[in-house]
């Protein structure tokens, strides 16, 4: 890959490291208790802030409509902070009723939706205004709460007013359910124990544990969550890349690692590409490209035919792919490389 720039931000950061985020021409990286930002075009450092907290290893970030980075804490006090992308200062913070290690969040429109729980353990969906009316001048936004039937382990947006929630705390509860964000009600469910999860307006892609070992890729219809097709895979990761969904197969002792692209609508194998000896740890899809993280490094594939476009050094976190570039967090810093 052709390197666009290399910034030393992130070098020497403590684990865990999280996928870089791109928002308003700014790339933010998170590792340990530190967040740093660089200019997405030049790689020039903008700021770095220390967000040490008793449990900050469990926190992650989301871009909001104001170009902010939202940090939702997996901690008992439920601290939620919004950090400004331009300067790194906290715009506001709130303490929310979340359960330790179970809170999750997603940005939907101009709202930040966070899961929480009452003192008796009943699940809640908490909605905060993350749009133009929120910020330092307005103070922390008010919180609207809705009851949920179950406490999710993860959230993704399915469309306007629709969320998909992952959940599995017992055989009587669904592995996946759709939430109406206006009411908190479950409008559809699927009983597979899924992880991870990707969704678009055309499909929902999930990876489930197979009964006899290994994993199964399942693609569901976004309306009703009815299964379209399934296929055996080796890695617990999948990504949507236009008209295909990609997943990993093979590894050491199994003919080497491969990435397989399936047609989203039919499950037909469109192409299969070898990506080295090591296992597939992560796949990321974007317009025209698939970025694969393996034990040996990063491989960039053409999403149309699986042709290897380039290879790169090992990454410390899943990459961000978008706007014609891939952003990789490595031990020696943050690298931006051009993708075709």
mmCIF file of C-alpha atoms in Angstrom:
data_model
loop_
_atom_site.group_PDB
_atom_site.id
_atom_site.type_symbol
_atom_site.label_atom_id
_atom_site.label_comp_id
_atom_site.label_asym_id
_atom_site.label_seq_id
_atom_site.Cartn_x
_atom_site.Cartn_y
_atom_site.Cartn_z
ATOM 1 C CA UNK A 1 0.000 0.000 0.000
ATOM 2 C CA UNK A 2 1.193 3.516 -0.750
ATOM 3 C CA UNK A 3 1.777 5.298 2.548
ATOM 4 C CA UNK A 4 0.143 8.719 2.735
ATOM 5 C CA UNK A 5 1.569 9.636 6.122
ATOM 6 C CA UNK A 6 2.922 8.138 9.330
ATOM 7 C CA UNK A 7 2.202 9.752 12.702
ATOM 8 C CA UNK A 8 3.804 8.695 15.968
ATOM 9 C CA UNK A 9 0.535 9.040 17.873
ATOM 10 C CA UNK A 10 -0.362 5.695 19.344
ATOM 11 C CA UNK A 11 3.255 4.512 19.521
ATOM 12 C CA UNK A 12 3.816 2.892 22.893
ATOM 13 C CA UNK A 13 0.164 3.133 23.905
ATOM 14 C CA UNK A 14 -1.005 0.480 26.315
ATOM 15 C CA UNK A 15 -3.490 -2.169 25.324
ATOM 16 C CA UNK A 16 -6.309 -2.493 24.539
ATOM 17 C CA UNK A 17 -6.284 -0.654 21.241
ATOM 18 C CA UNK A 18 -9.441 0.179 19.319
ATOM 19 C CA UNK A 19 -10.271 0.752 15.671
ATOM 20 C CA UNK A 20 -9.355 4.310 14.524
ATOM 21 C CA UNK A 21 -12.273 6.644 13.813
ATOM 22 C CA UNK A 22 -12.547 9.249 11.052
ATOM 23 C CA UNK A 23 -14.764 12.294 11.505
ATOM 24 C CA UNK A 24 -14.578 15.845 10.117
ATOM 25 C CA UNK A 25 -11.081 15.375 8.649
ATOM 26 C CA UNK A 26 -9.798 14.121 11.978
ATOM 27 C CA UNK A 27 -8.620 10.609 12.839
ATOM 28 C CA UNK A 28 -8.875 9.666 16.502
ATOM 29 C CA UNK A 29 -7.202 6.639 18.049
ATOM 30 C CA UNK A 30 -7.867 5.129 21.457
ATOM 31 C CA UNK A 31 -5.550 2.890 23.457
ATOM 32 C CA UNK A 32 -5.457 2.342 27.186
ATOM 33 C CA UNK A 33 -6.575 5.564 28.854
ATOM 34 C CA UNK A 34 -5.306 7.876 26.115
ATOM 35 C CA UNK A 35 -7.043 9.360 23.082
ATOM 36 C CA UNK A 36 -5.074 11.142 20.348
ATOM 37 C CA UNK A 37 -6.129 12.918 17.165
ATOM 38 C CA UNK A 38 -4.350 13.737 13.901
ATOM 39 C CA UNK A 39 -5.292 15.579 10.724
ATOM 40 C CA UNK A 40 -6.644 12.965 8.300
ATOM 41 C CA UNK A 41 -5.020 14.633 5.274
ATOM 42 C CA UNK A 42 -1.566 15.566 6.592
ATOM 43 C CA UNK A 43 -1.079 13.308 9.611
ATOM 44 C CA UNK A 44 -0.174 16.318 11.766
ATOM 45 C CA UNK A 45 -0.859 15.775 15.462
ATOM 46 C CA UNK A 46 -3.766 17.812 16.836
ATOM 47 C CA UNK A 47 -4.079 16.810 20.469
ATOM 48 C CA UNK A 48 -3.825 13.988 22.981
ATOM 49 C CA UNK A 49 -5.795 13.652 26.203
ATOM 50 C CA UNK A 50 -5.513 11.297 29.136
ATOM 51 C CA UNK A 51 -8.845 9.828 30.208
ATOM 52 C CA UNK A 52 -7.663 7.635 33.043
ATOM 53 C CA UNK A 53 -10.513 6.067 34.915
ATOM 54 C CA UNK A 54 -10.721 3.060 37.262
ATOM 55 C CA UNK A 55 -12.243 0.963 34.468
ATOM 56 C CA UNK A 56 -11.305 2.833 31.308
ATOM 57 C CA UNK A 57 -9.999 -0.295 29.592
ATOM 58 C CA UNK A 58 -13.637 -1.114 28.853
ATOM 59 C CA UNK A 59 -14.500 2.142 27.077
ATOM 60 C CA UNK A 60 -14.821 2.893 23.402
ATOM 61 C CA UNK A 61 -15.750 5.793 21.149
ATOM 62 C CA UNK A 62 -18.383 6.704 18.554
ATOM 63 C CA UNK A 63 -18.573 9.689 16.174
ATOM 64 C CA UNK A 64 -21.595 11.926 16.795
ATOM 65 C CA UNK A 65 -23.306 14.448 14.475
ATOM 66 C CA UNK A 66 -21.328 17.356 15.957
ATOM 67 C CA UNK A 67 -18.021 15.760 15.051
ATOM 68 C CA UNK A 68 -17.506 14.636 18.629
ATOM 69 C CA UNK A 69 -16.187 11.371 19.950
ATOM 70 C CA UNK A 70 -18.469 9.781 22.510
ATOM 71 C CA UNK A 71 -16.926 7.666 25.233
ATOM 72 C CA UNK A 72 -19.350 5.272 26.904
ATOM 73 C CA UNK A 73 -17.911 3.730 30.043
ATOM 74 C CA UNK A 74 -18.381 0.092 31.040
ATOM 75 C CA UNK A 75 -18.120 1.089 34.692
ATOM 76 C CA UNK A 76 -20.339 0.993 37.727
ATOM 77 C CA UNK A 77 -20.755 4.774 37.908
ATOM 78 C CA UNK A 78 -21.986 4.906 34.287
ATOM 79 C CA UNK A 79 -19.833 7.896 33.318
ATOM 80 C CA UNK A 80 -20.473 8.974 29.721
ATOM 81 C CA UNK A 81 -18.282 11.700 28.223
ATOM 82 C CA UNK A 82 -18.276 13.549 24.911
ATOM 83 C CA UNK A 83 -14.852 14.775 23.813
ATOM 84 C CA UNK A 84 -14.519 17.455 21.135
ATOM 85 C CA UNK A 85 -12.657 16.347 18.022
ATOM 86 C CA UNK A 86 -11.159 19.805 17.448
ATOM 87 C CA UNK A 87 -9.498 20.274 20.841
ATOM 88 C CA UNK A 88 -9.905 17.104 22.896
ATOM 89 C CA UNK A 89 -11.733 18.848 25.720
ATOM 90 C CA UNK A 90 -14.843 17.304 27.223
ATOM 91 C CA UNK A 91 -17.955 19.042 25.905
ATOM 92 C CA UNK A 92 -20.162 17.414 28.528
ATOM 93 C CA UNK A 93 -20.509 14.314 30.659
ATOM 94 C CA UNK A 94 -23.341 12.442 32.298
ATOM 95 C CA UNK A 95 -23.630 9.640 34.822
ATOM 96 C CA UNK A 96 -26.037 7.013 33.523
ATOM 97 C CA UNK A 97 -27.588 3.934 35.141
ATOM 98 C CA UNK A 98 -25.509 1.283 33.391
ATOM 99 C CA UNK A 99 -24.435 -2.148 34.537
ATOM 100 C CA UNK A 100 -20.753 -2.979 34.823
ATOM 101 C CA UNK A 101 -19.395 -4.471 31.564
ATOM 102 C CA UNK A 102 -22.806 -4.602 29.884
ATOM 103 C CA UNK A 103 -23.463 -1.075 28.586
ATOM 104 C CA UNK A 104 -23.372 -0.489 24.832
ATOM 105 C CA UNK A 105 -24.160 2.496 22.631
ATOM 106 C CA UNK A 106 -24.863 3.628 19.089
ATOM 107 C CA UNK A 107 -25.455 6.980 17.372
ATOM 108 C CA UNK A 108 -28.838 7.212 15.626
ATOM 109 C CA UNK A 109 -29.538 10.509 13.897
ATOM 110 C CA UNK A 110 -28.726 13.234 16.412
ATOM 111 C CA UNK A 111 -29.193 10.982 19.408
ATOM 112 C CA UNK A 112 -26.763 8.886 21.377
ATOM 113 C CA UNK A 113 -28.537 5.688 22.446
ATOM 114 C CA UNK A 114 -27.063 3.876 25.448
ATOM 115 C CA UNK A 115 -28.298 0.756 27.196
ATOM 116 C CA UNK A 116 -28.683 0.796 30.959
ATOM 117 C CA UNK A 117 -30.550 -0.824 33.798
ATOM 118 C CA UNK A 118 -32.607 0.017 36.859
ATOM 119 C CA UNK A 119 -31.337 -0.941 40.337
ATOM 120 C CA UNK A 120 -33.540 -4.036 40.070
ATOM 121 C CA UNK A 121 -31.894 -5.070 36.793
ATOM 122 C CA UNK A 122 -34.626 -4.106 34.312
ATOM 123 C CA UNK A 123 -33.198 -3.088 30.934
ATOM 124 C CA UNK A 124 -33.406 0.498 29.663
ATOM 125 C CA UNK A 125 -32.645 2.383 26.462
ATOM 126 C CA UNK A 126 -31.279 5.862 27.287
ATOM 127 C CA UNK A 127 -31.462 8.547 24.576
ATOM 128 C CA UNK A 128 -29.250 11.670 24.789
ATOM 129 C CA UNK A 129 -29.241 14.602 22.382
ATOM 130 C CA UNK A 130 -25.839 14.586 20.656
ATOM 131 C CA UNK A 131 -26.820 17.149 18.029
ATOM 132 C CA UNK A 132 -26.428 20.886 17.675
ATOM 133 C CA UNK A 133 -28.295 21.687 20.886
ATOM 134 C CA UNK A 134 -25.891 19.744 23.087
ATOM 135 C CA UNK A 135 -22.492 20.921 24.193
ATOM 136 C CA UNK A 136 -20.560 22.878 26.778
ATOM 137 C CA UNK A 137 -22.828 25.945 26.589
ATOM 138 C CA UNK A 138 -25.988 23.911 27.044
ATOM 139 C CA UNK A 139 -24.544 21.548 29.631
ATOM 140 C CA UNK A 140 -25.175 17.830 29.693
ATOM 141 C CA UNK A 141 -28.274 16.848 27.689
ATOM 142 C CA UNK A 142 -31.407 15.466 29.251
ATOM 143 C CA UNK A 143 -31.889 11.723 29.124
ATOM 144 C CA UNK A 144 -35.038 10.054 27.832
ATOM 145 C CA UNK A 145 -35.522 6.470 28.988
ATOM 146 C CA UNK A 146 -37.467 3.608 27.443
ATOM 147 C CA UNK A 147 -37.927 0.091 28.827
ATOM 148 C CA UNK A 148 -36.327 -2.762 26.882
ATOM 149 C CA UNK A 149 -37.427 -6.409 27.011
ATOM 150 C CA UNK A 150 -33.818 -7.616 27.441
ATOM 151 C CA UNK A 151 -30.439 -6.013 28.167
ATOM 152 C CA UNK A 152 -28.370 -6.062 24.925
ATOM 153 C CA UNK A 153 -24.717 -7.017 24.623
ATOM 154 C CA UNK A 154 -24.335 -4.922 21.460
ATOM 155 C CA UNK A 155 -26.236 -2.496 19.215
ATOM 156 C CA UNK A 156 -26.131 -1.585 15.522
ATOM 157 C CA UNK A 157 -28.384 0.714 13.491
ATOM 158 C CA UNK A 158 -30.675 -1.009 11.008
ATOM 159 C CA UNK A 159 -32.378 2.087 9.604
ATOM 160 C CA UNK A 160 -34.188 5.245 10.729
ATOM 161 C CA UNK A 161 -35.764 4.498 14.095
ATOM 162 C CA UNK A 162 -34.612 0.856 14.049
ATOM 163 C CA UNK A 163 -31.886 -0.839 16.069
ATOM 164 C CA UNK A 164 -30.585 -4.386 16.147
ATOM 165 C CA UNK A 165 -29.556 -5.687 19.550
ATOM 166 C CA UNK A 166 -27.452 -8.748 20.363
ATOM 167 C CA UNK A 167 -28.411 -10.616 23.497
ATOM 168 C CA UNK A 168 -27.943 -14.020 25.081
ATOM 169 C CA UNK A 169 -28.448 -14.596 28.787
ATOM 170 C CA UNK A 170 -30.486 -17.788 28.618
ATOM 171 C CA UNK A 171 -32.162 -20.284 26.328
ATOM 172 C CA UNK A 172 -35.531 -18.502 26.614
ATOM 173 C CA UNK A 173 -34.231 -15.193 25.253
ATOM 174 C CA UNK A 174 -33.356 -14.279 21.646
ATOM 175 C CA UNK A 175 -29.832 -13.954 20.362
ATOM 176 C CA UNK A 176 -30.874 -11.032 18.185
ATOM 177 C CA UNK A 177 -33.844 -8.678 18.328
ATOM 178 C CA UNK A 178 -35.000 -5.517 16.591
ATOM 179 C CA UNK A 179 -35.896 -2.468 18.697
ATOM 180 C CA UNK A 180 -38.268 0.361 17.790
ATOM 181 C CA UNK A 181 -36.402 3.376 19.202
ATOM 182 C CA UNK A 182 -39.661 5.298 19.663
ATOM 183 C CA UNK A 183 -41.113 2.727 22.067
ATOM 184 C CA UNK A 184 -38.315 0.318 23.046
ATOM 185 C CA UNK A 185 -40.472 -2.584 21.905
ATOM 186 C CA UNK A 186 -39.136 -5.718 20.223
ATOM 187 C CA UNK A 187 -40.493 -5.827 16.657
ATOM 188 C CA UNK A 188 -38.639 -8.918 15.376
ATOM 189 C CA UNK A 189 -36.310 -11.578 16.772
ATOM 190 C CA UNK A 190 -33.955 -14.376 15.780
ATOM 191 C CA UNK A 191 -32.832 -17.071 18.171
ATOM 192 C CA UNK A 192 -29.270 -17.615 16.949
ATOM 193 C CA UNK A 193 -26.491 -16.786 19.417
ATOM 194 C CA UNK A 194 -24.679 -14.257 17.220
ATOM 195 C CA UNK A 195 -21.367 -12.433 17.408
ATOM 196 C CA UNK A 196 -20.308 -10.267 15.690
ATOM 197 C CA UNK A 197 -22.975 -8.398 13.718
ATOM 198 C CA UNK A 198 -23.074 -6.090 10.685
ATOM 199 C CA UNK A 199 -26.155 -4.551 9.103
ATOM 200 C CA UNK A 200 -27.156 -2.404 6.166
ATOM 201 C CA UNK A 201 -30.415 -1.561 4.446
ATOM 202 C CA UNK A 202 -30.050 -4.722 2.336
ATOM 203 C CA UNK A 203 -28.883 -7.405 4.753
ATOM 204 C CA UNK A 204 -27.859 -8.415 8.251
ATOM 205 C CA UNK A 205 -24.658 -10.483 8.468
ATOM 206 C CA UNK A 206 -23.933 -12.501 11.602
ATOM 207 C CA UNK A 207 -21.462 -15.154 12.696
ATOM 208 C CA UNK A 208 -22.716 -17.911 15.003
ATOM 209 C CA UNK A 209 -21.128 -20.844 16.764
ATOM 210 C CA UNK A 210 -21.732 -24.093 14.868
ATOM 211 C CA UNK A 211 -23.194 -27.057 16.727
ATOM 212 C CA UNK A 212 -20.262 -29.330 15.869
ATOM 213 C CA UNK A 213 -17.560 -26.689 16.325
ATOM 214 C CA UNK A 214 -16.367 -23.853 14.151
ATOM 215 C CA UNK A 215 -18.564 -21.008 12.968
ATOM 216 C CA UNK A 216 -21.468 -20.373 10.633
ATOM 217 C CA UNK A 217 -22.040 -17.202 8.636
ATOM 218 C CA UNK A 218 -25.737 -16.345 8.487
ATOM 219 C CA UNK A 219 -27.285 -13.598 6.382
ATOM 220 C CA UNK A 220 -30.732 -12.397 7.413
ATOM 221 C CA UNK A 221 -33.327 -10.224 5.735
ATOM 222 C CA UNK A 222 -33.373 -6.786 7.430
ATOM 223 C CA UNK A 223 -37.184 -6.919 7.561
ATOM 224 C CA UNK A 224 -38.380 -9.621 9.934
ATOM 225 C CA UNK A 225 -34.881 -11.105 10.479
ATOM 226 C CA UNK A 226 -35.731 -14.183 8.430
ATOM 227 C CA UNK A 227 -32.696 -16.264 7.414
ATOM 228 C CA UNK A 228 -31.684 -16.003 3.739
ATOM 229 C CA UNK A 229 -28.766 -18.416 3.715
ATOM 230 C CA UNK A 230 -25.845 -19.738 5.762
ATOM 231 C CA UNK A 231 -22.340 -21.050 5.092
ATOM 232 C CA UNK A 232 -19.558 -22.586 7.224
ATOM 233 C CA UNK A 233 -16.623 -20.277 8.027
ATOM 234 C CA UNK A 234 -13.555 -20.502 10.250
ATOM 235 C CA UNK A 235 -13.208 -16.994 11.693
ATOM 236 C CA UNK A 236 -15.647 -15.184 13.973
ATOM 237 C CA UNK A 237 -15.736 -12.071 11.784
ATOM 238 C CA UNK A 238 -17.589 -10.938 8.672
ATOM 239 C CA UNK A 239 -18.102 -7.696 6.761
ATOM 240 C CA UNK A 240 -20.477 -6.293 4.182
ATOM 241 C CA UNK A 241 -18.739 -4.826 1.114
ATOM 242 C CA UNK A 242 -21.308 -3.682 -1.409
ATOM 243 C CA UNK A 243 -22.990 -6.659 -3.057
ATOM 244 C CA UNK A 244 -20.901 -9.249 -1.179
ATOM 245 C CA UNK A 245 -20.354 -10.334 2.398
ATOM 246 C CA UNK A 246 -16.831 -11.543 3.196
ATOM 247 C CA UNK A 247 -15.615 -13.939 5.883
ATOM 248 C CA UNK A 248 -12.530 -15.981 6.752
ATOM 249 C CA UNK A 249 -11.857 -19.657 6.186
ATOM 250 C CA UNK A 250 -8.914 -21.939 6.822
ATOM 251 C CA UNK A 251 -5.695 -21.253 8.684
ATOM 252 C CA UNK A 252 -2.566 -23.120 9.837
ATOM 253 C CA UNK A 253 -2.928 -26.805 8.993
ATOM 254 C CA UNK A 254 -6.005 -26.160 6.880
ATOM 255 C CA UNK A 255 -4.543 -25.021 3.589
ATOM 256 C CA UNK A 256 -3.751 -21.506 4.783
ATOM 257 C CA UNK A 257 -6.056 -18.612 5.533
ATOM 258 C CA UNK A 258 -8.557 -17.574 2.882
ATOM 259 C CA UNK A 259 -11.209 -14.914 2.489
ATOM 260 C CA UNK A 260 -14.448 -15.918 0.800
ATOM 261 C CA UNK A 261 -16.911 -13.461 -0.741
ATOM 262 C CA UNK A 262 -20.554 -14.526 -0.912
ATOM 263 C CA UNK A 263 -23.326 -12.822 -2.857
ATOM 264 C CA UNK A 264 -25.435 -11.012 -0.269
ATOM 265 C CA UNK A 265 -28.764 -12.077 -1.727
ATOM 266 C CA UNK A 266 -28.077 -15.695 -2.710
ATOM 267 C CA UNK A 267 -25.050 -16.920 -0.744
ATOM 268 C CA UNK A 268 -23.293 -17.975 -3.950
ATOM 269 C CA UNK A 269 -19.488 -17.900 -3.689
ATOM 270 C CA UNK A 270 -18.305 -14.995 -5.849
ATOM 271 C CA UNK A 271 -14.575 -15.417 -5.185
ATOM 272 C CA UNK A 272 -12.101 -16.949 -2.745
ATOM 273 C CA UNK A 273 -8.638 -15.498 -2.113
ATOM 274 C CA UNK A 274 -5.645 -16.837 -0.124
ATOM 275 C CA UNK A 275 -4.303 -14.323 2.409
ATOM 276 C CA UNK A 276 -1.372 -16.173 4.033
ATOM 277 C CA UNK A 277 -0.632 -18.885 6.555
ATOM 278 C CA UNK A 278 -1.924 -17.188 9.705
ATOM 279 C CA UNK A 279 -5.572 -17.088 10.778
ATOM 280 C CA UNK A 280 -7.940 -14.274 9.823
ATOM 281 C CA UNK A 281 -8.504 -11.972 12.801
ATOM 282 C CA UNK A 282 -10.647 -9.257 11.209
ATOM 283 C CA UNK A 283 -12.242 -8.257 7.906
ATOM 284 C CA UNK A 284 -13.398 -4.738 7.032
ATOM 285 C CA UNK A 285 -15.368 -3.755 3.954
ATOM 286 C CA UNK A 286 -15.676 -0.451 2.099
ATOM 287 C CA UNK A 287 -16.529 0.724 -1.394
ATOM 288 C CA UNK A 288 -14.531 -1.504 -3.727
ATOM 289 C CA UNK A 289 -12.086 -2.959 -1.196
ATOM 290 C CA UNK A 290 -11.801 -5.528 1.572
ATOM 291 C CA UNK A 291 -9.108 -5.132 4.244
ATOM 292 C CA UNK A 292 -8.090 -8.347 6.008
ATOM 293 C CA UNK A 293 -6.080 -8.510 9.240
ATOM 294 C CA UNK A 294 -4.147 -11.773 9.645
ATOM 295 C CA UNK A 295 -1.403 -13.023 11.916
ATOM 296 C CA UNK A 296 1.140 -12.012 9.271
ATOM 297 C CA UNK A 297 -0.177 -8.533 8.485
ATOM 298 C CA UNK A 298 -2.793 -6.631 6.529
ATOM 299 C CA UNK A 299 -3.988 -7.695 3.069
ATOM 300 C CA UNK A 300 -6.058 -5.425 0.797
ATOM 301 C CA UNK A 301 -8.309 -7.179 -1.721
ATOM 302 C CA UNK A 302 -10.441 -5.953 -4.604
ATOM 303 C CA UNK A 303 -14.055 -6.492 -3.496
ATOM 304 C CA UNK A 304 -15.104 -7.354 -7.053
ATOM 305 C CA UNK A 305 -12.825 -10.333 -7.712
ATOM 306 C CA UNK A 306 -10.602 -10.924 -4.653
ATOM 307 C CA UNK A 307 -7.406 -9.815 -6.382
ATOM 308 C CA UNK A 308 -4.670 -8.890 -3.899
ATOM 309 C CA UNK A 309 -4.094 -5.167 -4.284
ATOM 310 C CA UNK A 310 -1.489 -4.762 -1.568
ATOM 311 C CA UNK A 311 -0.086 -6.070 1.706
ATOM 312 C CA UNK A 312 1.145 -4.233 4.765
ATOM 313 C CA UNK A 313 2.666 -4.549 8.205
ATOM 314 C CA UNK A 314 0.980 -6.028 11.236
ATOM 315 C CA UNK A 315 -1.669 -3.907 12.924
ATOM 316 C CA UNK A 316 -2.464 -3.628 16.633
ATOM 317 C CA UNK A 317 -6.180 -3.018 16.096
ATOM 318 C CA UNK A 318 -8.750 -3.511 13.348
ATOM 319 C CA UNK A 319 -8.278 -0.847 10.641
ATOM 320 C CA UNK A 320 -10.625 1.919 9.596
ATOM 321 C CA UNK A 321 -11.410 1.931 5.863
ATOM 322 C CA UNK A 322 -13.019 4.885 4.112
ATOM 323 C CA UNK A 323 -12.521 8.009 1.996
ATOM 324 C CA UNK A 324 -9.933 6.236 -0.152
ATOM 325 C CA UNK A 325 -7.623 5.351 2.726
ATOM 326 C CA UNK A 326 -7.028 2.703 5.343
ATOM 327 C CA UNK A 327 -5.919 3.848 8.809
ATOM 328 C CA UNK A 328 -3.796 1.321 10.699
ATOM 329 C CA UNK A 329 -2.750 1.538 14.348
ATOM 330 C CA UNK A 330 0.629 -0.202 14.690
ATOM 331 C CA UNK A 331 3.248 -0.449 17.425
ATOM 332 C CA UNK A 332 5.195 2.378 15.782
ATOM 333 C CA UNK A 333 2.198 4.701 15.401
ATOM 334 C CA UNK A 334 -0.723 5.473 13.126
ATOM 335 C CA UNK A 335 -0.357 4.948 9.370
ATOM 336 C CA UNK A 336 -2.631 6.123 6.565
ATOM 337 C CA UNK A 337 -2.300 4.238 3.287
ATOM 338 C CA UNK A 338 -4.087 4.764 -0.014
ATOM 339 C CA UNK A 339 -6.475 2.098 -1.248
ATOM 340 C CA UNK A 340 -7.483 1.826 -4.920
#
